[in-house]
Tab-separated table of C-alpha atoms in Angstrom:
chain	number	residue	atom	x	y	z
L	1	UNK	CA	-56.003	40.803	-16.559
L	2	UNK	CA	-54.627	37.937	-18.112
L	3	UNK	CA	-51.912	38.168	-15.716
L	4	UNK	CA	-53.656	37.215	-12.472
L	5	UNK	CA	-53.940	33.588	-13.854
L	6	UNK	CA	-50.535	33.204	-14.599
L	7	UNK	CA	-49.687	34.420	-11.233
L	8	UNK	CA	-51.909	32.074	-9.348
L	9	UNK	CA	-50.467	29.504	-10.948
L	10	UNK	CA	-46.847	30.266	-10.294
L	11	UNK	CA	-47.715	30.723	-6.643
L	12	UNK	CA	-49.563	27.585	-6.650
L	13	UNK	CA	-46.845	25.778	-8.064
L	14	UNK	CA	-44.489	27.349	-5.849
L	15	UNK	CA	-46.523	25.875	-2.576
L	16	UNK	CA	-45.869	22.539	-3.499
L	17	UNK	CA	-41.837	22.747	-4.021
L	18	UNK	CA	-40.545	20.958	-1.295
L	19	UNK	CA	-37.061	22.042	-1.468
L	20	UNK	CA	-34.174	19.761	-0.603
L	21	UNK	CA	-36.243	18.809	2.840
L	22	UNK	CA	-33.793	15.913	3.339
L	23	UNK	CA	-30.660	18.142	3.440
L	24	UNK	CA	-28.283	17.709	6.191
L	25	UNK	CA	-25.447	20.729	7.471
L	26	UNK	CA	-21.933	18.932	7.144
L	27	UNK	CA	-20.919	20.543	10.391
L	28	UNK	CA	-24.299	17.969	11.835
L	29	UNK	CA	-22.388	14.737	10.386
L	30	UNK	CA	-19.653	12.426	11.449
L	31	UNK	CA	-17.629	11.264	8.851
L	32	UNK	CA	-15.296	8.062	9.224
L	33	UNK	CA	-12.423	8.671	7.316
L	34	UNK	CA	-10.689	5.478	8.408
L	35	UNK	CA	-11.494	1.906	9.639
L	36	UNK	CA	-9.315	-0.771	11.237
L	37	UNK	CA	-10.019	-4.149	11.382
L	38	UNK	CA	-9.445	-6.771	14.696
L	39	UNK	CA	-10.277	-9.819	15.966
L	40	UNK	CA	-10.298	-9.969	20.225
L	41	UNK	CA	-11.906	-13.730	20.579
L	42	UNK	CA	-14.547	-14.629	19.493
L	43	UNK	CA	-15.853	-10.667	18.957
L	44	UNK	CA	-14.547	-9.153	15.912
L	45	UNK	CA	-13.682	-5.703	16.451
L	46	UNK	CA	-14.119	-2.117	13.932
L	47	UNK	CA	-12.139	1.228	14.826
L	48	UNK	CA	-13.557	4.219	13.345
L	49	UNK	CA	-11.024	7.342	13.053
L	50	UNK	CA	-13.151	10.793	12.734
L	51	UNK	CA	-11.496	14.005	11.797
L	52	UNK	CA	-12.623	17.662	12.961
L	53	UNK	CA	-13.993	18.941	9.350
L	54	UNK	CA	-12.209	22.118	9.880
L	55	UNK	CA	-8.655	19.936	9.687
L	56	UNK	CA	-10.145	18.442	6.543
L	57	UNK	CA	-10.121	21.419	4.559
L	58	UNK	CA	-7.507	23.560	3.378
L	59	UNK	CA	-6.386	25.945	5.640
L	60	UNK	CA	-3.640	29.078	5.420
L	61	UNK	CA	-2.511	28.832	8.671
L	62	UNK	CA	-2.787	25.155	10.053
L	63	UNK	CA	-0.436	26.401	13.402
L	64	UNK	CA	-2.664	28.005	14.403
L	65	UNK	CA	-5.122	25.671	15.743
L	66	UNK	CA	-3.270	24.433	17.925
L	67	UNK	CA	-2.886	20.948	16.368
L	68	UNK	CA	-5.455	18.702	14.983
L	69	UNK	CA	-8.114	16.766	16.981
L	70	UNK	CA	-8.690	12.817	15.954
L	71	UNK	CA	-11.671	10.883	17.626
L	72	UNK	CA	-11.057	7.063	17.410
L	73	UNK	CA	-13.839	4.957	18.549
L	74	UNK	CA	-14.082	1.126	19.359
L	75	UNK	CA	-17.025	-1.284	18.420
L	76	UNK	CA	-17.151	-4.720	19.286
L	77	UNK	CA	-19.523	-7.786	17.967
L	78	UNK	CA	-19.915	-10.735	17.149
L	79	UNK	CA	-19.613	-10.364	13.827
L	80	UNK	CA	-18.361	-7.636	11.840
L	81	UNK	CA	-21.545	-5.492	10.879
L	82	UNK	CA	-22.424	-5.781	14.736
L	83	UNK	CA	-19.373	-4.354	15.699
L	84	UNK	CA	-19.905	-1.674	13.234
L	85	UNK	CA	-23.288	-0.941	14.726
L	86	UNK	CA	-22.107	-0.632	18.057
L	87	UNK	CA	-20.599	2.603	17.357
L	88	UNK	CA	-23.944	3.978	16.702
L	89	UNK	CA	-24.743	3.905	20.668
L	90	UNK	CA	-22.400	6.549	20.823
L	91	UNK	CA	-21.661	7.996	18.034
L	92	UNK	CA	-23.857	11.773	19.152
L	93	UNK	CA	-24.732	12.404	15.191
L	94	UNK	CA	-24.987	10.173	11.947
L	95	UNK	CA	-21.780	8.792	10.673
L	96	UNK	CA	-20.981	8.409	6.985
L	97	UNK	CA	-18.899	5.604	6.288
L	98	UNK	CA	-18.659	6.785	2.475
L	99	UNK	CA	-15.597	8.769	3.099
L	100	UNK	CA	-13.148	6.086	4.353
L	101	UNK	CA	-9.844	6.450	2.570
L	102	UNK	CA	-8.024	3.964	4.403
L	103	UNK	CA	-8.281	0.515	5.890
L	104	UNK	CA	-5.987	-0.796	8.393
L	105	UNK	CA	-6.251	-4.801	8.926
L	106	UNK	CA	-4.703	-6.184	12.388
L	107	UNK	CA	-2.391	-9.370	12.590
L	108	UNK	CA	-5.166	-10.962	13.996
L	109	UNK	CA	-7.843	-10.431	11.897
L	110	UNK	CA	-5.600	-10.923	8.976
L	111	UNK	CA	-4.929	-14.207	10.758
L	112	UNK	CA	-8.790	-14.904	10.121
L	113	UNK	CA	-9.161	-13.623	7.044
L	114	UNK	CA	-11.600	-13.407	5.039
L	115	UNK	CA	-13.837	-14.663	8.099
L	116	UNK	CA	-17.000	-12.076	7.926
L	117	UNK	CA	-14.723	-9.242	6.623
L	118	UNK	CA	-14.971	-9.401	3.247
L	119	UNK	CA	-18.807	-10.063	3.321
L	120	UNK	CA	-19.636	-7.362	5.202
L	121	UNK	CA	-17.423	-4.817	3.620
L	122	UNK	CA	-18.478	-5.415	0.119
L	123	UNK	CA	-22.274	-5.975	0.972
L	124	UNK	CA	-21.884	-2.677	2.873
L	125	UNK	CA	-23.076	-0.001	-0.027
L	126	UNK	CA	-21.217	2.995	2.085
L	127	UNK	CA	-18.049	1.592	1.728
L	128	UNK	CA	-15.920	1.799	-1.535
L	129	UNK	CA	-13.295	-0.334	-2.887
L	130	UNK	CA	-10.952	2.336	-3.212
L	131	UNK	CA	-9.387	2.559	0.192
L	132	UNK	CA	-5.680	2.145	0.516
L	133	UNK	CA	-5.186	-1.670	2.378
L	134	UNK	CA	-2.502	-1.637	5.487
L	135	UNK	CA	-1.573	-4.470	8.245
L	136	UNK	CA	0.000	-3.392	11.171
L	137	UNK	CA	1.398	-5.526	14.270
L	138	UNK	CA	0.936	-2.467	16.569
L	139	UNK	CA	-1.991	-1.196	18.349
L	140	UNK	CA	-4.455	-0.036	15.504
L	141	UNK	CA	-5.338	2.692	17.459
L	142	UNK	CA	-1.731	4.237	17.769
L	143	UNK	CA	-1.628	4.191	14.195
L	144	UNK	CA	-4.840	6.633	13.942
L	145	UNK	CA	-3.690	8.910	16.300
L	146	UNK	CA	-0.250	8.975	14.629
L	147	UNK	CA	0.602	13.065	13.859
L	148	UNK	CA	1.202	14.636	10.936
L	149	UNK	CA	3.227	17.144	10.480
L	150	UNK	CA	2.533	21.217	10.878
L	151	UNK	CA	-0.549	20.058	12.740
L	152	UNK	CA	-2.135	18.741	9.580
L	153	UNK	CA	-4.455	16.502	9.305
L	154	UNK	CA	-4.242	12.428	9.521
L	155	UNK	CA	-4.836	12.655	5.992
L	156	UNK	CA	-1.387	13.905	4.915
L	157	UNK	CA	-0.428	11.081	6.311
L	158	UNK	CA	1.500	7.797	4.500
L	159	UNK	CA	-1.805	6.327	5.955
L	160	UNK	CA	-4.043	7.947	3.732
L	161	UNK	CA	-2.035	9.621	1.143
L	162	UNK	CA	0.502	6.635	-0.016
L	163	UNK	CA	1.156	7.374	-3.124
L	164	UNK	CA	2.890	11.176	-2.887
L	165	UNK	CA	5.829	9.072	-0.346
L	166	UNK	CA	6.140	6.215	-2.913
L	167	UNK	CA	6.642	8.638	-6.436
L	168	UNK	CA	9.941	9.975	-4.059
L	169	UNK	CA	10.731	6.792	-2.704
L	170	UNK	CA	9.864	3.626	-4.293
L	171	UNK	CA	9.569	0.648	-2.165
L	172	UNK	CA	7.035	-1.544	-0.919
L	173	UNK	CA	4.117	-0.974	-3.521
L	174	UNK	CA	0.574	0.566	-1.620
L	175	UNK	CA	-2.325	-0.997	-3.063
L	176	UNK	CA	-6.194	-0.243	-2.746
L	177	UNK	CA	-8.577	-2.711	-1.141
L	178	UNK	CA	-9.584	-3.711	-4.757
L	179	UNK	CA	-6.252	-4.917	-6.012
L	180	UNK	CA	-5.590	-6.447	-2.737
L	181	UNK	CA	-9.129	-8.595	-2.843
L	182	UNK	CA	-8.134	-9.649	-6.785
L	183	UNK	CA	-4.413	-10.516	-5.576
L	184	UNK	CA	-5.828	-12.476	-2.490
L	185	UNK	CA	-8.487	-14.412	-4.947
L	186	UNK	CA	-6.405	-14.751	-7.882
L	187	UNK	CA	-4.728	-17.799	-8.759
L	188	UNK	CA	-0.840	-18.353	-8.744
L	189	UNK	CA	-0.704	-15.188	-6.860
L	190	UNK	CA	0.853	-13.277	-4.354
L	191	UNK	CA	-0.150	-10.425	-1.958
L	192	UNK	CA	2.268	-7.871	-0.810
L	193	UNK	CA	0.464	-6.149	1.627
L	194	UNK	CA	2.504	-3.077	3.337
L	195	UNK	CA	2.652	-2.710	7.151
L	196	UNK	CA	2.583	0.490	8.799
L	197	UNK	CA	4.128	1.057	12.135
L	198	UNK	CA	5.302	4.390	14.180
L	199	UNK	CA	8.946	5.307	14.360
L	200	UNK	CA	9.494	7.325	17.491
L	201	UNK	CA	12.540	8.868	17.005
L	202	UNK	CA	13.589	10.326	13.955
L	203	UNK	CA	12.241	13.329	14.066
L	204	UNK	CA	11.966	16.010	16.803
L	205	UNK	CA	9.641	18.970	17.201
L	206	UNK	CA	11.012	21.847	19.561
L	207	UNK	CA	13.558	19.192	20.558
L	208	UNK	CA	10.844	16.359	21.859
L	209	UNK	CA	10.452	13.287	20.294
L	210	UNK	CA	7.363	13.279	17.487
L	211	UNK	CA	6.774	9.914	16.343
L	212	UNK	CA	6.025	9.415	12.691
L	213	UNK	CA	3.894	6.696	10.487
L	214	UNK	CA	6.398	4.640	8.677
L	215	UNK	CA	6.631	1.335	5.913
L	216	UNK	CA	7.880	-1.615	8.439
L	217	UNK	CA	7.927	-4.509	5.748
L	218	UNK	CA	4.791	-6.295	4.140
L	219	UNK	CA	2.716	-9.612	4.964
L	220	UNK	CA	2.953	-12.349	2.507
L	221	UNK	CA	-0.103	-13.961	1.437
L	222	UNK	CA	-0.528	-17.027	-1.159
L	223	UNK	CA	-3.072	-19.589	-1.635
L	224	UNK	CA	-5.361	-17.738	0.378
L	225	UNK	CA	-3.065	-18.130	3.277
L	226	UNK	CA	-0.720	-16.085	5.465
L	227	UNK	CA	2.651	-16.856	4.942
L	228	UNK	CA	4.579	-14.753	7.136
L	229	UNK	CA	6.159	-11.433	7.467
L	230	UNK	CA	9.267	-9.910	5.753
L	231	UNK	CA	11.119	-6.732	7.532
L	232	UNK	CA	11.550	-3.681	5.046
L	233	UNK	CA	14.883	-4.343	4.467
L	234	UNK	CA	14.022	-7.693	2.909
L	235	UNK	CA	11.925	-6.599	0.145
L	236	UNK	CA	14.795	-4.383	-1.085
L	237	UNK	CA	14.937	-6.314	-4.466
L	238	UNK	CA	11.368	-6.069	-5.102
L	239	UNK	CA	11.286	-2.660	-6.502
L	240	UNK	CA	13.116	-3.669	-9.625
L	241	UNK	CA	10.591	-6.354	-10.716
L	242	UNK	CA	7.833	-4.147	-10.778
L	243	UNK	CA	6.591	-1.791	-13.245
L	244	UNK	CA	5.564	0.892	-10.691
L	245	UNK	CA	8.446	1.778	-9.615
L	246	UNK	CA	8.925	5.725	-9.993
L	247	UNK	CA	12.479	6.431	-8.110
L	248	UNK	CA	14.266	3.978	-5.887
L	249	UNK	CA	17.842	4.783	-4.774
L	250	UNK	CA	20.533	2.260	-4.681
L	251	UNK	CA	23.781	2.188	-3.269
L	252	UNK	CA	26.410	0.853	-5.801
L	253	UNK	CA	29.521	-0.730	-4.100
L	254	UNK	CA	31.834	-2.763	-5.209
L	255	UNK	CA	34.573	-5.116	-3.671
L	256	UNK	CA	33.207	-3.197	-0.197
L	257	UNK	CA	34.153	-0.066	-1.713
L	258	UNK	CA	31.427	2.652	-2.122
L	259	UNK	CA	30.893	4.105	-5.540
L	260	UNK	CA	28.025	5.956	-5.744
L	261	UNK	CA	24.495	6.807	-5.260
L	262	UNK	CA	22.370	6.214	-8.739
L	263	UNK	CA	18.155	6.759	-8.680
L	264	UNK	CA	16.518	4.020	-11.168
L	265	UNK	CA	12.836	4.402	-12.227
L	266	UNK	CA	10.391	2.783	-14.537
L	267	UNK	CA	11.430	-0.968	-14.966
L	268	UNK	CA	10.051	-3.065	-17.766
L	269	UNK	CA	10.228	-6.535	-16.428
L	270	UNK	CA	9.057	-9.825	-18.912
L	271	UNK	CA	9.458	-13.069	-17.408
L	272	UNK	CA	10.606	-16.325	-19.405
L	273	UNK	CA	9.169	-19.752	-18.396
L	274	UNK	CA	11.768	-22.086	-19.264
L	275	UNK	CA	11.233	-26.293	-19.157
L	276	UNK	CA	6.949	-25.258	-18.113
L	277	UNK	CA	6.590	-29.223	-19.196
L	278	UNK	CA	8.547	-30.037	-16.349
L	279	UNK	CA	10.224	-28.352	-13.080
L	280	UNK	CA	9.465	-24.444	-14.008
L	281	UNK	CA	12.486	-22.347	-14.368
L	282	UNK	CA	12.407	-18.576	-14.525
L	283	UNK	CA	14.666	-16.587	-16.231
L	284	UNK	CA	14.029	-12.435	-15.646
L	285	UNK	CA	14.924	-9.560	-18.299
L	286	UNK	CA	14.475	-6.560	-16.886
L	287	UNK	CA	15.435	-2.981	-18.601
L	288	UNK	CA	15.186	0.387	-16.538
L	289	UNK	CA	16.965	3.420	-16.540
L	290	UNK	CA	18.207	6.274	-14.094
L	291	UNK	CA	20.149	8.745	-12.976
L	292	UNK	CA	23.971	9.542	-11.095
L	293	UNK	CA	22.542	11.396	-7.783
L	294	UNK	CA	26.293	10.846	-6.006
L	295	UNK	CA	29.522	10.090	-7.044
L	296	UNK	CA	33.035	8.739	-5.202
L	297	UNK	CA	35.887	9.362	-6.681
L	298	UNK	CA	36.691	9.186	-10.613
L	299	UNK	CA	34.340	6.095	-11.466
L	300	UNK	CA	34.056	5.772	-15.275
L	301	UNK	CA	30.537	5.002	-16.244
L	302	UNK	CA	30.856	1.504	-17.802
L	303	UNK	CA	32.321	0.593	-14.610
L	304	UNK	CA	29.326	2.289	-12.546
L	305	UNK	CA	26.746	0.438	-14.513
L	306	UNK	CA	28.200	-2.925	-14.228
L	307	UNK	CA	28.367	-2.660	-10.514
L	308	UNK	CA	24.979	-1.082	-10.346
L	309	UNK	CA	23.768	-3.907	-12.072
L	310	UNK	CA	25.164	-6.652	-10.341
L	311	UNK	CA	23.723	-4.729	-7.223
L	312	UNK	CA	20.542	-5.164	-8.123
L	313	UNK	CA	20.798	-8.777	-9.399
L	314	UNK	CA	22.311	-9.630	-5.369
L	315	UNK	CA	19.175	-7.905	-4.056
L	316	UNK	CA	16.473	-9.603	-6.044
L	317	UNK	CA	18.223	-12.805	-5.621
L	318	UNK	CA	18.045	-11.758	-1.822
L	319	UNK	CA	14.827	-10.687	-1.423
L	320	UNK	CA	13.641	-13.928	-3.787
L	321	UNK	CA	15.465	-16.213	-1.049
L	322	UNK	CA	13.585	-14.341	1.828
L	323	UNK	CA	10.754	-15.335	0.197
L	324	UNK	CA	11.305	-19.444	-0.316
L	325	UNK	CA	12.090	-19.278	2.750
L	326	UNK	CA	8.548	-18.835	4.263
L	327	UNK	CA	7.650	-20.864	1.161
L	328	UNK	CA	6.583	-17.268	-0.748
L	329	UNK	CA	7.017	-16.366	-4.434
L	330	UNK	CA	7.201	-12.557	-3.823
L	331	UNK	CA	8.395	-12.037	-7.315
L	332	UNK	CA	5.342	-13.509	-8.845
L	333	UNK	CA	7.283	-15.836	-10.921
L	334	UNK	CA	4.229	-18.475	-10.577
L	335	UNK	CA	1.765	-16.000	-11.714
L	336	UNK	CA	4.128	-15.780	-14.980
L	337	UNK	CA	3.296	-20.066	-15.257
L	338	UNK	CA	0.199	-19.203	-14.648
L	339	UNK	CA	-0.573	-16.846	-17.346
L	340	UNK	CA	1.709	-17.726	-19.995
L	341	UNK	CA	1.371	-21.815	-19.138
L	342	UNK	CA	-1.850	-22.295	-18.117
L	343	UNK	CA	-2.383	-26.217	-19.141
L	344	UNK	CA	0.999	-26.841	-17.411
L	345	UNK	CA	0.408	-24.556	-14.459
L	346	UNK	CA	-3.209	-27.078	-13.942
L	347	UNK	CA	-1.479	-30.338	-13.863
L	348	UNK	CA	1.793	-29.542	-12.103
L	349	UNK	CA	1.698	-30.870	-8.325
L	350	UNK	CA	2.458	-28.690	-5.332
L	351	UNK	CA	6.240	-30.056	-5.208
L	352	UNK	CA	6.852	-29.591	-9.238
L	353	UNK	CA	5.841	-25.867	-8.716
L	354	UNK	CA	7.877	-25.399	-5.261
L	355	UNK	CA	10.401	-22.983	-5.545
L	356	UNK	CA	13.982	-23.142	-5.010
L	357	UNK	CA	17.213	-21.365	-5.438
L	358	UNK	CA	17.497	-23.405	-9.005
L	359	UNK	CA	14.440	-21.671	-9.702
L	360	UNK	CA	15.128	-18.580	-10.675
L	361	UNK	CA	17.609	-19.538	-13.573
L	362	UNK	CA	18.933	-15.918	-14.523
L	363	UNK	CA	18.879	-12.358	-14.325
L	364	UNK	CA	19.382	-10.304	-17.278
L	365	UNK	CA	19.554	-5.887	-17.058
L	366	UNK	CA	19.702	-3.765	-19.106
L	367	UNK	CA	19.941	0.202	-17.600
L	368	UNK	CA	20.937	3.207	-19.111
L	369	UNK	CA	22.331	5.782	-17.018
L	370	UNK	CA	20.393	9.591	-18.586
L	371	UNK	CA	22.326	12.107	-16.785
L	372	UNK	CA	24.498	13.035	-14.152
L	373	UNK	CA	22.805	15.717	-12.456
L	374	UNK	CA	25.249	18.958	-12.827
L	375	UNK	CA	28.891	17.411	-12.564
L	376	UNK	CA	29.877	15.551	-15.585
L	377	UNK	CA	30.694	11.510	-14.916
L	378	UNK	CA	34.164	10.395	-16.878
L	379	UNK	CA	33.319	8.011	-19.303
């Protein structure tokens, strides 16, 4: 008998569980995995790329869907949250916006950056700061729809998965919206901010062109300030003054003669501030290390490394040139003031911290060569 109380009481309590009565089927949402950012005057402008969830997730057989289905819709405002909202007129279900991966920034609207972008975006609770950060000079919308391979999804893309492409090949560095705001807002500092474009022609599927998302340079920003553009090729010495570098290749020549192939990884870079009382000099040590990947002819290894260095002294000296000359310190030597000579970084006018080819007063490496793959190197 005691029982039947018991039971009541269960079933009572029972009645009143709601249950998760707010639940929503995934299949019944739209989820933005990407956003681009453009300015058409005077509306700002928001592109929202949505995936088919079935591409999202892991599949056995990706073929066999026939390829993978990208929706890439336009909203236009007056300011940036209004633009935002006008893809709601349309948009069929609710969209999530706390999914974005990757944010792709227009030359215009870089142009007017911040402007209304940056307020929005961080007063906007949906959207992290975690997003991979990319310019590009072509139509944002060409660079959602860009294919992956094997029918995959966007998202094993160089778009939104950076970081796999730059551990193989280490070039221009991809950064995350949050490193790019604390660059941009950071004194004495310099944004290197990649740009994506497509490349139409290298590679084929069942002999017809299939165009493919590649790294087409970076935008240089100082000061707060745009100061121009530098092609892929001129960033070449970049990757041995930072830290991230993981495996960069680098053609070793010398007198025009070609010989070899070595992969360098993890630099250590320290940067001395020489005369900070007066005109700033820079003077770089940088030690790395790396491996023979292809060999001409019977090079001994002594006189490998020495031309391997002096390689990569010519291209940082190059790509530091390419810089001063859209009045750019790309190699952050500035920053190094900054940090290490604060008092003297305050008081120093505009022309005593200009940079010129004086500048940069030396270059000091130091790289050790591990192994030689299966062939042995003469010594």
């Amino acid at each position: 008998m005691k029982r039947i109380p018991i039971m009541a009481a269960l079933l009572v309590g029972m009645a009143l569980i709601t249950g998760c009565w707010d639940a929503q089927n995934v299949e019944k949402i739209n989820y933005i995995s990407a956003i681009g950012l453009d300015y058409e005057k005077p509306n700002y402008v928001v592109y929202a790329q949505l995936l088919e969830f079935s591409a999202i997730a892991k599949q056995e057989s990706p073929e066999s869907r026939g390829g993978t289905k990208t929706w890439v819709g336009k909203g236009i405002g007056e300011s940036l949250n209004l633009a935002m909202n006008d893809l709601y007129n349309t948009a069929q279900q609710r969209m999530v916006w706390s999914h974005v991966t990757t944010i792709f920034i227009g030359e215009k609207a870089l142009k007017q950056w911040p402007g209304g972008y940056v307020d929005a975006l961080t007063r906007f609770r949906e959207i992290r700061l975690t997003p991979w950060v990319f310019a590009t000079k072509q139509p944002i919308t060409e660079i959602m729809n860009a294919p992956a391979f094997f029918n995959l999804s966007p998202r094993d893309t160089i778009s939104h998965s950076p970081a796999a492409n730059y551990m193989q090949h280490s070039w221009i560095l991809p950064i995350q919206y949050m490193t790019f705001l604390g660059d941009y807002n950071e004194p004495a500092r310099t944004v290197i901010l990649p740009i994506l474009s497509i490349n139409p022609d290298q590679w084929e599927k069942s002999e017809k062109p299939d165009p493919k998302l590649t790294w087409d340079g970076a935008f240089i920003m100082s000061g707060k300030k745009i100061k121009g553009a530098l092609k892929h090729e001129d960033l070449k010495g970049l990757r041995w003054v930072i830290g991230n570098t993981v495996r960069s290749p680098l053609k070793v020549q010398e007198n025009g003669k070609l010989l070899g192939v070595v992969s360098l990884e993890d630099p250590l870079v320290h940067i001395d501030v020489k005369q900070a009382s007066g005109r700033p000099q820079y003077h770089l040590r940088i030690s790395l290390q790396g491996n023979v990947v292809e060999l001409f002819g019977d090079t001994p290894e002594k006189e490998l490394v020495a031309a391997a260095k002096k390689m990569m002294e010519n291209e940082i000296r190059f790509t530091y040139e390419k810089g001063i000359a859209i009045h750019a310190d790309v190699l952050q030597l500035q920053y190094a003031l900054y940090l290490q000579h604060y008092k003297d970084w305050k008081r120093m006018s505009e022309d005593q911290l200009a940079l010129d080819k004086s500048s940069l007063d030396g270059i000091d490496i130091q790289l050790k060569l591990l192994h030689s793959g299966m062939l042995k190197e003469k010594k």
